[in-house]
Structures are given as structure tokens and as C-alpha cells.
PDB file of C-alpha atoms in Angstrom:
ATOM      1  CA  MET A   1       0.000   0.000   0.000  1.00 71.00           C
ATOM      2  CA  ASN A   2       1.334   3.465  -0.873  1.00 86.00           C
ATOM      3  CA  GLN A   3       1.676   6.296   1.646  1.00 86.00           C
ATOM      4  CA  ASP A   4      -1.668   7.860   0.738  1.00 87.00           C
ATOM      5  CA  GLY A   5      -3.330   4.504   1.307  1.00 90.00           C
ATOM      6  CA  LEU A   6      -1.763   4.242   4.758  1.00 91.00           C
ATOM      7  CA  LYS A   7      -2.913   7.759   5.611  1.00 93.00           C
ATOM      8  CA  LYS A   8      -6.462   6.976   4.520  1.00 93.00           C
ATOM      9  CA  GLN A   9      -6.406   3.762   6.536  1.00 94.00           C
ATOM     10  CA  ALA A  10      -5.378   5.618   9.709  1.00 93.00           C
ATOM     11  CA  ALA A  11      -7.896   8.410   9.108  1.00 94.00           C
ATOM     12  CA  GLU A  12     -10.825   6.028   8.672  1.00 95.00           C
ATOM     13  CA  LYS A  13      -9.893   4.202  11.875  1.00 95.00           C
ATOM     14  CA  ALA A  14      -9.628   7.473  13.801  1.00 96.00           C
ATOM     15  CA  ALA A  15     -13.064   8.538  12.576  1.00 96.00           C
ATOM     16  CA  GLU A  16     -14.455   5.667  14.659  1.00 96.00           C
ATOM     17  CA  PHE A  17     -13.543   7.604  17.820  1.00 97.00           C
ATOM     18  CA  VAL A  18     -16.070  10.314  16.924  1.00 97.00           C
ATOM     19  CA  GLN A  19     -19.382  10.000  18.769  1.00 96.00           C
ATOM     20  CA  ASP A  20     -22.793  11.612  18.367  1.00 97.00           C
ATOM     21  CA  ASN A  21     -23.218  15.159  19.747  1.00 96.00           C
ATOM     22  CA  MET A  22     -19.474  15.744  19.980  1.00 97.00           C
ATOM     23  CA  THR A  23     -17.685  18.990  19.261  1.00 98.00           C
ATOM     24  CA  ILE A  24     -14.586  17.929  17.374  1.00 98.00           C
ATOM     25  CA  GLY A  25     -11.393  19.722  16.420  1.00 98.00           C
ATOM     26  CA  LEU A  26     -10.259  19.000  12.883  1.00 97.00           C
ATOM     27  CA  GLY A  27      -6.576  19.340  12.132  1.00 95.00           C
ATOM     28  CA  THR A  28      -4.782  20.215   8.929  1.00 93.00           C
ATOM     29  CA  GLY A  29      -2.892  18.257   6.315  1.00 91.00           C
ATOM     30  CA  SER A  30      -3.106  15.377   3.877  1.00 91.00           C
ATOM     31  CA  THR A  31      -4.083  12.739   6.458  1.00 94.00           C
ATOM     32  CA  VAL A  32      -6.773  14.969   7.959  1.00 95.00           C
ATOM     33  CA  TYR A  33      -8.219  15.428   4.468  1.00 96.00           C
ATOM     34  CA  TYR A  34      -9.139  11.727   4.515  1.00 96.00           C
ATOM     35  CA  LEU A  35     -10.407  12.065   8.091  1.00 97.00           C
ATOM     36  CA  VAL A  36     -12.861  14.808   7.168  1.00 97.00           C
ATOM     37  CA  GLU A  37     -14.169  12.675   4.315  1.00 97.00           C
ATOM     38  CA  ALA A  38     -14.607   9.699   6.659  1.00 97.00           C
ATOM     39  CA  ILE A  39     -16.452  11.758   9.285  1.00 97.00           C
ATOM     40  CA  ALA A  40     -18.756  13.232   6.645  1.00 97.00           C
ATOM     41  CA  LYS A  41     -19.660   9.721   5.475  1.00 96.00           C
ATOM     42  CA  ARG A  42     -20.476   8.724   9.057  1.00 96.00           C
ATOM     43  CA  ILE A  43     -22.727  11.786   9.425  1.00 96.00           C
ATOM     44  CA  GLN A  44     -24.626  10.812   6.294  1.00 95.00           C
ATOM     45  CA  ARG A  45     -24.839   7.143   7.185  1.00 96.00           C
ATOM     46  CA  GLU A  46     -25.550   7.390  10.918  1.00 96.00           C
ATOM     47  CA  HIS A  47     -27.199  10.841  11.082  1.00 96.00           C
ATOM     48  CA  LEU A  48     -24.693  12.039  13.673  1.00 96.00           C
ATOM     49  CA  LYS A  49     -25.005  15.532  15.090  1.00 96.00           C
ATOM     50  CA  LEU A  50     -21.518  17.030  15.231  1.00 97.00           C
ATOM     51  CA  THR A  51     -19.979  20.462  15.513  1.00 97.00           C
ATOM     52  CA  GLY A  52     -16.521  21.038  14.066  1.00 98.00           C
ATOM     53  CA  VAL A  53     -13.741  23.508  14.803  1.00 98.00           C
ATOM     54  CA  ALA A  54     -11.085  23.736  12.095  1.00 97.00           C
ATOM     55  CA  THR A  55      -7.400  24.563  12.498  1.00 94.00           C
ATOM     56  CA  SER A  56      -7.038  26.104   9.035  1.00 93.00           C
ATOM     57  CA  MET A  57      -9.136  27.789   6.393  1.00 94.00           C
ATOM     58  CA  ARG A  58      -8.647  24.880   3.980  1.00 94.00           C
ATOM     59  CA  THR A  59      -9.955  22.331   6.502  1.00 96.00           C
ATOM     60  CA  HIS A  60     -12.893  24.610   7.320  1.00 97.00           C
ATOM     61  CA  ARG A  61     -13.817  24.918   3.640  1.00 97.00           C
ATOM     62  CA  GLN A  62     -13.537  21.168   3.035  1.00 97.00           C
ATOM     63  CA  ALA A  63     -15.625  20.255   6.097  1.00 97.00           C
ATOM     64  CA  GLU A  64     -18.357  22.770   5.286  1.00 97.00           C
ATOM     65  CA  SER A  65     -18.536  21.570   1.687  1.00 97.00           C
ATOM     66  CA  LEU A  66     -19.200  18.050   2.984  1.00 96.00           C
ATOM     67  CA  GLY A  67     -22.015  19.137   5.278  1.00 94.00           C
ATOM     68  CA  ILE A  68     -20.181  19.273   8.622  1.00 96.00           C
ATOM     69  CA  HIS A  69     -21.484  22.078  10.860  1.00 96.00           C
ATOM     70  CA  MET A  70     -18.491  24.321  11.528  1.00 97.00           C
ATOM     71  CA  VAL A  71     -17.984  27.116  14.066  1.00 97.00           C
ATOM     72  CA  ASP A  72     -14.976  29.133  15.182  1.00 95.00           C
ATOM     73  CA  LEU A  73     -13.212  28.301  18.416  1.00 95.00           C
ATOM     74  CA  ASP A  74     -14.635  31.205  20.423  1.00 95.00           C
ATOM     75  CA  SER A  75     -18.188  30.233  19.432  1.00 93.00           C
ATOM     76  CA  ALA A  76     -17.737  26.550  20.238  1.00 94.00           C
ATOM     77  CA  GLY A  77     -18.596  24.806  23.458  1.00 92.00           C
ATOM     78  CA  PRO A  78     -16.080  22.448  25.088  1.00 95.00           C
ATOM     79  CA  ILE A  79     -14.133  20.492  22.479  1.00 97.00           C
ATOM     80  CA  ASP A  80     -14.489  16.787  23.215  1.00 98.00           C
ATOM     81  CA  LEU A  81     -11.874  15.489  20.795  1.00 98.00           C
ATOM     82  CA  THR A  82      -9.358  16.870  18.328  1.00 98.00           C
ATOM     83  CA  ILE A  83      -7.877  14.643  15.652  1.00 97.00           C
ATOM     84  CA  ASP A  84      -4.840  15.880  13.751  1.00 97.00           C
ATOM     85  CA  GLY A  85      -1.813  14.661  11.862  1.00 95.00           C
ATOM     86  CA  ALA A  86       1.832  15.003  12.858  1.00 96.00           C
ATOM     87  CA  ASP A  87       5.138  15.278  11.024  1.00 96.00           C
ATOM     88  CA  GLU A  88       7.119  13.266  13.581  1.00 97.00           C
ATOM     89  CA  ILE A  89       6.228  11.355  16.742  1.00 97.00           C
ATOM     90  CA  ASP A  90       8.879   9.929  19.038  1.00 96.00           C
ATOM     91  CA  THR A  91       8.702   6.938  21.358  1.00 94.00           C
ATOM     92  CA  ASN A  92       7.518   9.196  24.229  1.00 94.00           C
ATOM     93  CA  PHE A  93       4.487  10.451  22.241  1.00 96.00           C
ATOM     94  CA  GLN A  94       6.066  13.875  21.750  1.00 97.00           C
ATOM     95  CA  GLY A  95       5.663  15.389  18.311  1.00 97.00           C
ATOM     96  CA  ILE A  96       6.633  17.933  15.690  1.00 98.00           C
ATOM     97  CA  LYS A  97       3.873  19.628  13.717  1.00 96.00           C
ATOM     98  CA  GLY A  98       3.740  22.543  11.325  1.00 94.00           C
ATOM     99  CA  GLY A  99       4.651  21.092   7.958  1.00 93.00           C
ATOM    100  CA  GLY A 100       1.398  22.612   6.742  1.00 91.00           C
ATOM    101  CA  ALA A 101       2.151  25.980   8.381  1.00 93.00           C
ATOM    102  CA  ALA A 102      -0.866  25.707  10.706  1.00 93.00           C
ATOM    103  CA  HIS A 103       0.753  24.725  14.015  1.00 96.00           C
ATOM    104  CA  LEU A 104      -0.165  27.940  15.851  1.00 96.00           C
ATOM    105  CA  ILE A 105      -3.899  27.421  15.395  1.00 95.00           C
ATOM    106  CA  GLU A 106      -3.497  23.643  15.730  1.00 96.00           C
ATOM    107  CA  LYS A 107      -1.893  24.100  19.142  1.00 97.00           C
ATOM    108  CA  ILE A 108      -4.553  26.567  20.309  1.00 97.00           C
ATOM    109  CA  VAL A 109      -7.283  24.071  19.430  1.00 97.00           C
ATOM    110  CA  ALA A 110      -5.318  21.165  20.934  1.00 97.00           C
ATOM    111  CA  ILE A 111      -4.831  22.773  24.345  1.00 97.00           C
ATOM    112  CA  ASN A 112      -8.554  23.569  24.451  1.00 97.00           C
ATOM    113  CA  SER A 113      -9.546  19.945  23.791  1.00 97.00           C
ATOM    114  CA  ALA A 114     -10.423  17.314  26.354  1.00 97.00           C
ATOM    115  CA  ARG A 115      -8.623  14.690  24.268  1.00 97.00           C
ATOM    116  CA  ASN A 116      -6.210  14.719  21.326  1.00 97.00           C
ATOM    117  CA  ILE A 117      -5.495  11.913  18.858  1.00 97.00           C
ATOM    118  CA  TRP A 118      -2.848  11.951  16.148  1.00 97.00           C
ATOM    119  CA  ILE A 119      -3.223  10.059  12.884  1.00 96.00           C
ATOM    120  CA  VAL A 120      -0.153   9.186  10.809  1.00 95.00           C
ATOM    121  CA  ASP A 121       1.362   6.656   8.489  1.00 93.00           C
ATOM    122  CA  SER A 122       4.193   4.563   9.922  1.00 93.00           C
ATOM    123  CA  SER A 123       6.936   6.727   8.357  1.00 93.00           C
ATOM    124  CA  LYS A 124       6.171   9.451  10.921  1.00 95.00           C
ATOM    125  CA  LEU A 125       7.242   7.315  13.906  1.00 96.00           C
ATOM    126  CA  VAL A 126      10.824   8.015  14.990  1.00 97.00           C
ATOM    127  CA  LYS A 127      13.065   7.274  17.933  1.00 96.00           C
ATOM    128  CA  THR A 128      14.218  10.890  18.355  1.00 97.00           C
ATOM    129  CA  LEU A 129      12.686  14.087  16.992  1.00 98.00           C
ATOM    130  CA  GLY A 130      14.511  16.403  14.641  1.00 97.00           C
ATOM    131  CA  ALA A 131      15.005  14.813  11.239  1.00 97.00           C
ATOM    132  CA  PHE A 132      11.909  16.749  10.186  1.00 97.00           C
ATOM    133  CA  PRO A 133      12.756  20.477  10.392  1.00 98.00           C
ATOM    134  CA  LEU A 134      11.106  22.157  13.368  1.00 98.00           C
ATOM    135  CA  PRO A 135       8.762  24.948  12.203  1.00 98.00           C
ATOM    136  CA  ILE A 136       8.406  28.174  14.135  1.00 98.00           C
ATOM    137  CA  GLU A 137       5.932  30.930  13.292  1.00 98.00           C
ATOM    138  CA  VAL A 138       7.451  34.400  13.567  1.00 98.00           C
ATOM    139  CA  ILE A 139       6.093  37.893  13.078  1.00 98.00           C
ATOM    140  CA  PRO A 140       7.528  39.596   9.971  1.00 98.00           C
ATOM    141  CA  PHE A 141       8.869  42.631  11.851  1.00 98.00           C
ATOM    142  CA  GLY A 142      12.483  41.993  12.827  1.00 97.00           C
ATOM    143  CA  SER A 143      12.356  38.440  11.488  1.00 98.00           C
ATOM    144  CA  ALA A 144      15.712  38.661   9.708  1.00 97.00           C
ATOM    145  CA  ARG A 145      17.397  39.663  12.959  1.00 97.00           C
ATOM    146  CA  LEU A 146      15.638  36.842  14.784  1.00 98.00           C
ATOM    147  CA  VAL A 147      16.873  34.338  12.192  1.00 98.00           C
ATOM    148  CA  LYS A 148      20.449  35.614  12.665  1.00 98.00           C
ATOM    149  CA  SER A 149      20.065  35.081  16.423  1.00 97.00           C
ATOM    150  CA  LEU A 150      18.772  31.539  15.902  1.00 98.00           C
ATOM    151  CA  ALA A 151      21.654  30.818  13.550  1.00 98.00           C
ATOM    152  CA  PHE A 152      24.104  32.053  16.192  1.00 97.00           C
ATOM    153  CA  GLU A 153      22.633  29.434  18.545  1.00 97.00           C
ATOM    154  CA  GLY A 154      23.373  26.719  15.977  1.00 97.00           C
ATOM    155  CA  LEU A 155      19.723  26.001  15.122  1.00 98.00           C
ATOM    156  CA  ASN A 156      20.246  26.299  11.350  1.00 98.00           C
ATOM    157  CA  PRO A 157      17.122  28.403  10.607  1.00 98.00           C
ATOM    158  CA  LYS A 158      15.772  28.937   7.106  1.00 98.00           C
ATOM    159  CA  PHE A 159      12.780  30.964   5.980  1.00 98.00           C
ATOM    160  CA  ARG A 160      10.185  28.724   4.346  1.00 98.00           C
ATOM    161  CA  LEU A 161       9.431  29.788   0.796  1.00 97.00           C
ATOM    162  CA  GLY A 162       6.207  29.394  -1.141  1.00 94.00           C
ATOM    163  CA  GLU A 163       5.865  28.173  -4.707  1.00 92.00           C
ATOM    164  CA  ASP A 164       6.324  31.762  -5.891  1.00 95.00           C
ATOM    165  CA  GLY A 165       9.752  31.917  -4.230  1.00 95.00           C
ATOM    166  CA  LYS A 166       8.559  34.445  -1.649  1.00 96.00           C
ATOM    167  CA  ARG A 167       8.455  33.840   2.089  1.00 97.00           C
ATOM    168  CA  ALA A 168       5.484  31.615   2.937  1.00 96.00           C
ATOM    169  CA  LEU A 169       2.688  33.165   4.993  1.00 96.00           C
ATOM    170  CA  THR A 170       0.495  31.477   7.580  1.00 95.00           C
ATOM    171  CA  ASP A 171      -3.254  32.075   7.906  1.00 91.00           C
ATOM    172  CA  SER A 172      -2.277  34.728  10.475  1.00 94.00           C
ATOM    173  CA  LYS A 173       0.030  36.438   7.924  1.00 96.00           C
ATOM    174  CA  ASN A 174       3.214  35.502   9.744  1.00 98.00           C
ATOM    175  CA  PHE A 175       6.389  33.881   8.381  1.00 98.00           C
ATOM    176  CA  ILE A 176       7.494  30.305   8.940  1.00 98.00           C
ATOM    177  CA  VAL A 177      11.114  29.580   9.824  1.00 98.00           C
ATOM    178  CA  ASP A 178      12.237  25.946   9.790  1.00 98.00           C
ATOM    179  CA  LEU A 179      15.009  24.849  12.160  1.00 98.00           C
ATOM    180  CA  HIS A 180      17.099  22.153  10.476  1.00 98.00           C
ATOM    181  CA  MET A 181      18.532  20.527  13.580  1.00 96.00           C
ATOM    182  CA  GLU A 182      18.580  16.841  12.550  1.00 96.00           C
ATOM    183  CA  LYS A 183      18.252  15.728  16.184  1.00 97.00           C
ATOM    184  CA  ILE A 184      16.439  17.215  19.189  1.00 98.00           C
ATOM    185  CA  SER A 185      17.757  15.415  22.249  1.00 93.00           C
ATOM    186  CA  HIS A 186      15.902  17.514  24.820  1.00 96.00           C
ATOM    187  CA  PRO A 187      12.622  18.771  23.325  1.00 97.00           C
ATOM    188  CA  HIS A 188      11.266  20.199  26.585  1.00 98.00           C
ATOM    189  CA  LEU A 189      14.386  22.311  27.123  1.00 98.00           C
ATOM    190  CA  LEU A 190      14.294  23.553  23.549  1.00 98.00           C
ATOM    191  CA  ALA A 191      10.576  24.366  23.813  1.00 98.00           C
ATOM    192  CA  SER A 192      11.179  26.336  27.009  1.00 98.00           C
ATOM    193  CA  TRP A 193      13.973  28.342  25.352  1.00 98.00           C
ATOM    194  CA  LEU A 194      11.961  29.064  22.208  1.00 98.00           C
ATOM    195  CA  ASN A 195       9.024  30.234  24.326  1.00 97.00           C
ATOM    196  CA  LYS A 196      11.229  33.032  25.683  1.00 97.00           C
ATOM    197  CA  GLN A 197      12.390  34.394  22.325  1.00 97.00           C
ATOM    198  CA  VAL A 198      10.663  37.637  21.383  1.00 97.00           C
ATOM    199  CA  GLY A 199       9.198  37.534  17.885  1.00 97.00           C
ATOM    200  CA  ILE A 200       8.421  33.819  17.910  1.00 98.00           C
ATOM    201  CA  VAL A 201       4.647  33.425  17.982  1.00 97.00           C
ATOM    202  CA  GLU A 202       4.662  29.637  18.376  1.00 98.00           C
ATOM    203  CA  HIS A 203       6.914  26.630  17.717  1.00 98.00           C
ATOM    204  CA  GLY A 204       5.994  23.231  16.345  1.00 98.00           C
ATOM    205  CA  LEU A 205       6.959  21.118  19.354  1.00 98.00           C
ATOM    206  CA  PHE A 206       3.759  19.504  20.629  1.00 98.00           C
ATOM    207  CA  LEU A 207       4.675  18.072  24.010  1.00 98.00           C
ATOM    208  CA  ASP A 208       2.599  16.143  26.563  1.00 96.00           C
ATOM    209  CA  LEU A 209      -0.630  16.628  24.589  1.00 96.00           C
ATOM    210  CA  VAL A 210      -1.356  13.221  23.095  1.00 96.00           C
ATOM    211  CA  ASN A 211      -1.688   9.710  24.512  1.00 93.00           C
ATOM    212  CA  THR A 212      -3.282   7.979  21.517  1.00 96.00           C
ATOM    213  CA  VAL A 213      -1.794   7.650  18.044  1.00 97.00           C
ATOM    214  CA  VAL A 214      -3.506   5.855  15.158  1.00 96.00           C
ATOM    215  CA  VAL A 215      -0.954   4.511  12.684  1.00 96.00           C
ATOM    216  CA  GLY A 216      -1.493   3.189   9.191  1.00 94.00           C
ATOM    217  CA  THR A 217       0.977   0.369   8.497  1.00 92.00           C
ATOM    218  CA  GLU A 218       1.491  -2.252   5.799  1.00 91.00           C
ATOM    219  CA  ASN A 219       0.131  -4.783   8.303  1.00 90.00           C
ATOM    220  CA  GLY A 220      -3.043  -2.860   9.072  1.00 91.00           C
ATOM    221  CA  THR A 221      -3.996  -0.027  11.386  1.00 94.00           C
ATOM    222  CA  LYS A 222      -2.487   0.124  14.854  1.00 94.00           C
ATOM    223  CA  VAL A 223      -3.763   2.152  17.804  1.00 95.00           C
ATOM    224  CA  LEU A 224      -0.901   3.094  20.122  1.00 94.00           C
ATOM    225  CA  ASP A 225      -1.809   4.163  23.637  1.00 92.00           C
ATOM    226  CA  ALA A 226       0.805   5.682  25.934  1.00 82.00           C
ATOM    227  CA  HIS A 227      -0.985   4.345  29.016  1.00 72.00           C
ATOM    228  CA  ARG A 228      -0.520   0.794  27.803  1.00 61.00           C
ATOM    229  CA  GLY A 229       3.233   1.121  27.460  1.00 51.00           C
TER     230      GLY A 229
END
């Protein structure tokens, strides 16, 4: 099965966690695309009543087009469950997100959710984070100076560019800088340091947020639960 098939497999399994009358957070990315389709099919088939909160404009548009009732975060009640993808997940259920430039809003929705589940194909599971560049969202003002400071610290920062060759913009009109570190041995220490840097809006380290990961593998879908070891 190709990678898209594995993503679809994981997404359809994760859709089974959705229950009637839930308010659900919908993440962003290629795996979540399949998730939204799967949830919409369940709504049609089982007549579920769901309210969705999206983490990006593209997810919001897709969900609405498929008949999912969508609201913004401030209008929503308590979020029962958020399902999202991830770019890397280590053996301690810590993750890197932001390959789709939506990690700021994704993190806001995640911390406001009673439960978070990640859906990935097996290539996203790693022993140690860092092979995937760590995204940080930065305000445009002073961003070049901030990048020089990050480079001085040995974090190998690079502005992310769009298809037009210009600096990519998030939904909040900020820049994305990717830190090409190769290995992050102490993610909590790095997260704490990044949190203190003026001009960084949010980083893509998602720590201590998720205990359940649904993985699409060549041998079928696996549900990994941190509480089960």
C-alpha cells in the first residue's frame, strides 16, 4: 500500500472515535483530508449531530462543503476530541507539527480539547525528533534579525518559501522559519527556550498533549496508547 493509502487507513480508523453530539477539532494536512471525508460519510450514514472547529481555512472549507457544521473556536462549546496529523512522533508520544504551516492554530485548538489523537502513516514514527525540520511561526517585523540570532545558537534556521519563491505566509500572515537541527535530544528544554524568544509566535513542538496515536501500516492499522506502554 502506498503512503496515501496508509494515511487513509489511519484516518478512517480514527473517525471511529467520533461520537454523536461531539464537538470535534479537525486538524490540517493530507491525512486529515481523509479524516474529514470519513467523518462526513459517518454523518450521512448514521445521522450524527456534530460540531466542528477547524485549524485552518482549507480544513474549514472542506468540512463545510461536505455538510459538517463548523464554528470558530470562540463560538464553540467544550471540544471533546481533536484529531490531527503530525510530522514526527517519538517513542515518548512527543511530536513535531507545522509542515502545513498551521501549528499555531493547531496548538490553540489542541490545548482547548479534552482529548487529542494523532493520525499518521508509519513513516512518521521516529526514535528521536529532529530529522523533520522544526517549524516556528514568527512575526515579519524583525524576522531577519531573529533568524540571525537563531543561527548564532546553531539552530540552522531557514525561511520557508512558497511556490512563488517568496516567504510563505500562515493564515495569520506571519512567516514560517524551519530549524534544520537533525536531532532534538531535549525537546522540553528547547521548547522552554523558544518560548522566551521575542518575535516567535509559536513553535511546532507539541509536548505532553497526546496519549493515543492511530498509525497506518502495511500490516493494518495500529492504535498506540501511551498508558498501555
